[in-house]
Amino acid sequence: MNSTVRSLHRGVIVGALVAGVAGAPPRLLAQAPAPTPTPTLAPTDDPARAQRLAWFKQAKYGMFIHFGLYAVPAGEWKGRAIPGLGEWIMNRAKIPVAEYELLAKQFNPVKFNADEWVQLAQDAGMKYMVITSKHHDGFALFDSKVSTWDIVDATPFKRDLLKELAAACQRKGMPLGFYYSQAQDWHEKGGAGNDWDFGPDQGPDGKELKDYDAYLRGKAEPQVKELLTSYGPVALIWFDTPRMMSKERGQRFVDIVRTLQPKTLIDGRLGVAGDYVSTGDNVIPGTAPADAWEVPATINHTWGFRKDDRDWKSPGDITFKLLDIVSKGGNYLLNVGPMSDGVIPPASQASLREVGRWLKVNGEAVYGAGPSPWGDEAGEPSARGTKDLRGQPLFLSRNEWRATTKPGRIYLTFFQEPRVPFALPPLKNAVKRVYRLADGAPVETKADGERTSLNIARPFLDPMATVVVVEIEGEAVTK
Ligand code: JFZ
């Protein structure tokens, strides 16, 4: 067994619901941001929404990029390691705005190359990209006209990074979306979140203590308009941490998006209904939470670069998580955090490219594929009533194999050599042909009463994961 497969086994008992969190060092766990309210979703019977979502449901796998000034301190402030997520350092170390602003003078990602980033995403087999246009620190990675707190006006770099990335994405046919922190803005006195410079957002009675609407109307709303006007087609806007996002305020953002670019998707963290559900970070649910959903996830334990976090997920782990998510009908949005010079850490690149090589051969089982007709293969909630770290019923995941589907086809992706013979779960359709996806080699089948069993050759063709295609009579599986 190679190391990629072995490291996958760590998560077996822990279960999918807590898989990401369980692996995190305790220092990072301690400061997980407060969970957002239950995600809301636009009605499923809206044909415009269904149309907007068509590409997203095919894409399945995307690259998230968290890049900003926080890549300069990279988890360390005044010689001390600051626990928590790299991009939260201003908040965690309570750095005053005036002091944090000095970081802009050191931000000079001269090795940034938009084409290389897009090429990496393509080599990795990723079908869309989402980058932080402005994170909670309020710093814009684009040339904003409504603020000088941006990459062109405040740094020696002086280039509009988003403009270059948008151009490269258009050249290479890569959909590009923008993360935008609509509520938290630690740089502005009206924005949410900065209680060390500007005091609490709300009093004990919930009364708002800041001129939040002045911030929304003066910065957040105009900046979202800029993003939707000057950067070509925007695949999606990834809003986040919807503090104090009343219906009315959320609707203002919806109106901006729908008016300027009706095809742009809205994620699940605006605060009012978006187009799809975003799960908790790194949370892979046991079963599908909605008709369109996405798992935002880290490749190590932080979003923004930290120099002390080199715990990169292995290619085997990433491949398993991708198939796990796709077999439940979701998308995987996997994050990388570039270093301050603009280079994506080479070790994370290597992991992604390895997955990409596997997808080149086996992508048919992923892109545009529907969920498993069964689901038991993914595991089950603990029969003993055990709860996970979030207080939810502990989901005991199984990770031997996952199923994905297309009309007339079932793809079985094996992460471990199955028992021989491997009995297909109940299926009424006649089985027409069974073969290995990678090389087309036929797989021997045996009718076993109502069930069909497969005799899969050993040793395994690909130790990372081997896909077997089951061609069936008719388009949809009947059980
Ligand atoms: C947020 C940000 O605070 C964080 O810095 C990062 O950008 C991440 C992608 O999103 O953090 C969250 C937001 C929501 C949940 C967890 C972390 N949640 O709903 O569980």
mmCIF file of N, CA and C and ligand atoms in Angstrom, residues 33-37 64 66 85 87-88 132 135-136 179 184 238 240-241 269 278-281 283 296 303 390, ligand 1:
data_model
loop_
_atom_site.group_PDB
_atom_site.id
_atom_site.type_symbol
_atom_site.label_atom_id
_atom_site.label_comp_id
_atom_site.label_asym_id
_atom_site.label_seq_id
_atom_site.Cartn_x
_atom_site.Cartn_y
_atom_site.Cartn_z
ATOM 1 N N PRO A 33 -14.080 29.939 13.494
ATOM 2 C CA PRO A 33 -15.067 31.026 13.533
ATOM 3 C C PRO A 33 -16.462 30.484 13.838
ATOM 4 N N ALA A 34 -17.277 31.330 14.463
ATOM 5 C CA ALA A 34 -18.625 30.897 14.820
ATOM 6 C C ALA A 34 -19.379 30.450 13.579
ATOM 7 N N PRO A 35 -20.080 29.316 13.653
ATOM 8 C CA PRO A 35 -20.804 28.850 12.481
ATOM 9 C C PRO A 35 -21.895 29.839 12.070
ATOM 10 N N THR A 36 -22.130 29.905 10.774
ATOM 11 C CA THR A 36 -23.152 30.801 10.248
ATOM 12 C C THR A 36 -24.518 30.134 10.374
ATOM 13 N N PRO A 37 -25.605 30.911 10.266
ATOM 14 C CA PRO A 37 -26.934 30.309 10.346
ATOM 15 C C PRO A 37 -27.146 29.277 9.240
ATOM 16 N N PHE A 64 -10.186 27.017 -4.834
ATOM 17 C CA PHE A 64 -10.409 28.188 -3.998
ATOM 18 C C PHE A 64 -9.031 28.798 -3.751
ATOM 19 N N HIS A 66 -7.198 31.746 -1.328
ATOM 20 C CA HIS A 66 -7.204 32.805 -0.322
ATOM 21 C C HIS A 66 -5.863 33.518 -0.399
ATOM 22 N N LEU A 85 -6.474 30.469 11.905
ATOM 23 C CA LEU A 85 -6.399 30.567 10.459
ATOM 24 C C LEU A 85 -5.504 31.736 10.058
ATOM 25 N N GLU A 87 -5.526 33.819 7.631
ATOM 26 C CA GLU A 87 -6.188 35.053 7.171
ATOM 27 C C GLU A 87 -6.925 35.770 8.313
ATOM 28 N N TRP A 88 -6.942 35.163 9.499
ATOM 29 C CA TRP A 88 -7.581 35.786 10.671
ATOM 30 C C TRP A 88 -6.570 36.472 11.582
ATOM 31 N N THR A 132 -10.337 35.213 -3.342
ATOM 32 C CA THR A 132 -10.722 36.283 -2.412
ATOM 33 C C THR A 132 -10.495 37.635 -3.081
ATOM 34 N N HIS A 135 -11.113 39.958 1.636
ATOM 35 C CA HIS A 135 -11.416 39.123 2.804
ATOM 36 C C HIS A 135 -11.799 40.014 3.980
ATOM 37 N N HIS A 136 -11.878 39.432 5.196
ATOM 38 C CA HIS A 136 -12.370 40.200 6.345
ATOM 39 C C HIS A 136 -11.488 41.406 6.678
ATOM 40 N N TYR A 179 -14.748 35.513 -4.136
ATOM 41 C CA TYR A 179 -15.114 35.566 -2.720
ATOM 42 C C TYR A 179 -15.188 37.043 -2.351
ATOM 43 N N GLN A 184 -18.197 41.314 7.311
ATOM 44 C CA GLN A 184 -17.000 41.651 8.082
ATOM 45 C C GLN A 184 -16.057 42.482 7.232
ATOM 46 N N TRP A 238 -18.955 34.550 -3.949
ATOM 47 C CA TRP A 238 -18.897 33.728 -2.742
ATOM 48 C C TRP A 238 -18.930 34.655 -1.522
ATOM 49 N N ASP A 240 -19.784 35.569 2.486
ATOM 50 C CA ASP A 240 -19.358 34.785 3.656
ATOM 51 C C ASP A 240 -19.751 35.474 4.963
ATOM 52 N N THR A 241 -19.794 34.722 6.017
ATOM 53 C CA THR A 241 -20.067 35.160 7.404
ATOM 54 C C THR A 241 -21.083 36.321 7.473
ATOM 55 N N ARG A 269 -23.821 31.680 1.599
ATOM 56 C CA ARG A 269 -23.471 32.421 2.817
ATOM 57 C C ARG A 269 -23.690 33.924 2.707
ATOM 58 N N SER A 278 -23.558 26.054 0.739
ATOM 59 C CA SER A 278 -22.168 25.804 1.097
ATOM 60 C C SER A 278 -22.204 25.109 2.454
ATOM 61 N N THR A 279 -21.548 23.972 2.568
ATOM 62 C CA THR A 279 -21.532 23.281 3.857
ATOM 63 C C THR A 279 -20.575 24.018 4.780
ATOM 64 N N GLY A 280 -20.506 23.588 6.039
ATOM 65 C CA GLY A 280 -19.477 24.101 6.932
ATOM 66 C C GLY A 280 -18.111 23.770 6.335
ATOM 67 N N ASP A 281 -17.100 24.550 6.674
ATOM 68 C CA ASP A 281 -15.780 24.336 6.095
ATOM 69 C C ASP A 281 -15.304 22.913 6.381
ATOM 70 N N VAL A 283 -16.634 20.224 5.895
ATOM 71 C CA VAL A 283 -17.657 19.286 6.354
ATOM 72 C C VAL A 283 -18.273 18.556 5.160
ATOM 73 N N PRO A 296 -16.583 23.735 0.854
ATOM 74 C CA PRO A 296 -15.359 24.527 0.826
ATOM 75 C C PRO A 296 -14.358 23.869 1.773
ATOM 76 N N TRP A 303 -6.652 28.683 5.396
ATOM 77 C CA TRP A 303 -6.994 29.150 4.038
ATOM 78 C C TRP A 303 -5.885 30.057 3.527
ATOM 79 N N ARG A 390 -19.584 18.487 16.609
ATOM 80 C CA ARG A 390 -20.594 19.534 16.465
ATOM 81 C C ARG A 390 -21.901 19.170 17.169
HETATM 82 C C1 JFZ B 1 -15.072 31.715 6.719
HETATM 83 C C2 JFZ B 1 -13.952 32.716 6.916
HETATM 84 O O1 JFZ B 1 -14.052 33.325 8.171
HETATM 85 C C3 JFZ B 1 -12.619 32.016 6.733
HETATM 86 O O2 JFZ B 1 -11.559 32.925 6.893
HETATM 87 C C4 JFZ B 1 -12.557 31.415 5.337
HETATM 88 O O3 JFZ B 1 -12.621 32.432 4.356
HETATM 89 C C5 JFZ B 1 -13.724 30.437 5.146
HETATM 90 C C6 JFZ B 1 -13.808 29.901 3.747
HETATM 91 O O4 JFZ B 1 -14.978 31.052 5.469
HETATM 92 O O5 JFZ B 1 -15.104 30.846 7.824
HETATM 93 C C7 JFZ B 1 -16.214 30.064 8.057
HETATM 94 C C8 JFZ B 1 -17.477 30.393 7.648
HETATM 95 C C9 JFZ B 1 -18.560 29.519 7.899
HETATM 96 C C10 JFZ B 1 -18.341 28.332 8.577
HETATM 97 C C11 JFZ B 1 -17.066 27.998 8.987
HETATM 98 C C12 JFZ B 1 -15.999 28.871 8.739
HETATM 99 N N1 JFZ B 1 -19.407 27.451 8.794
HETATM 100 O O6 JFZ B 1 -20.544 27.708 8.379
HETATM 101 O O7 JFZ B 1 -19.210 26.357 9.373
#
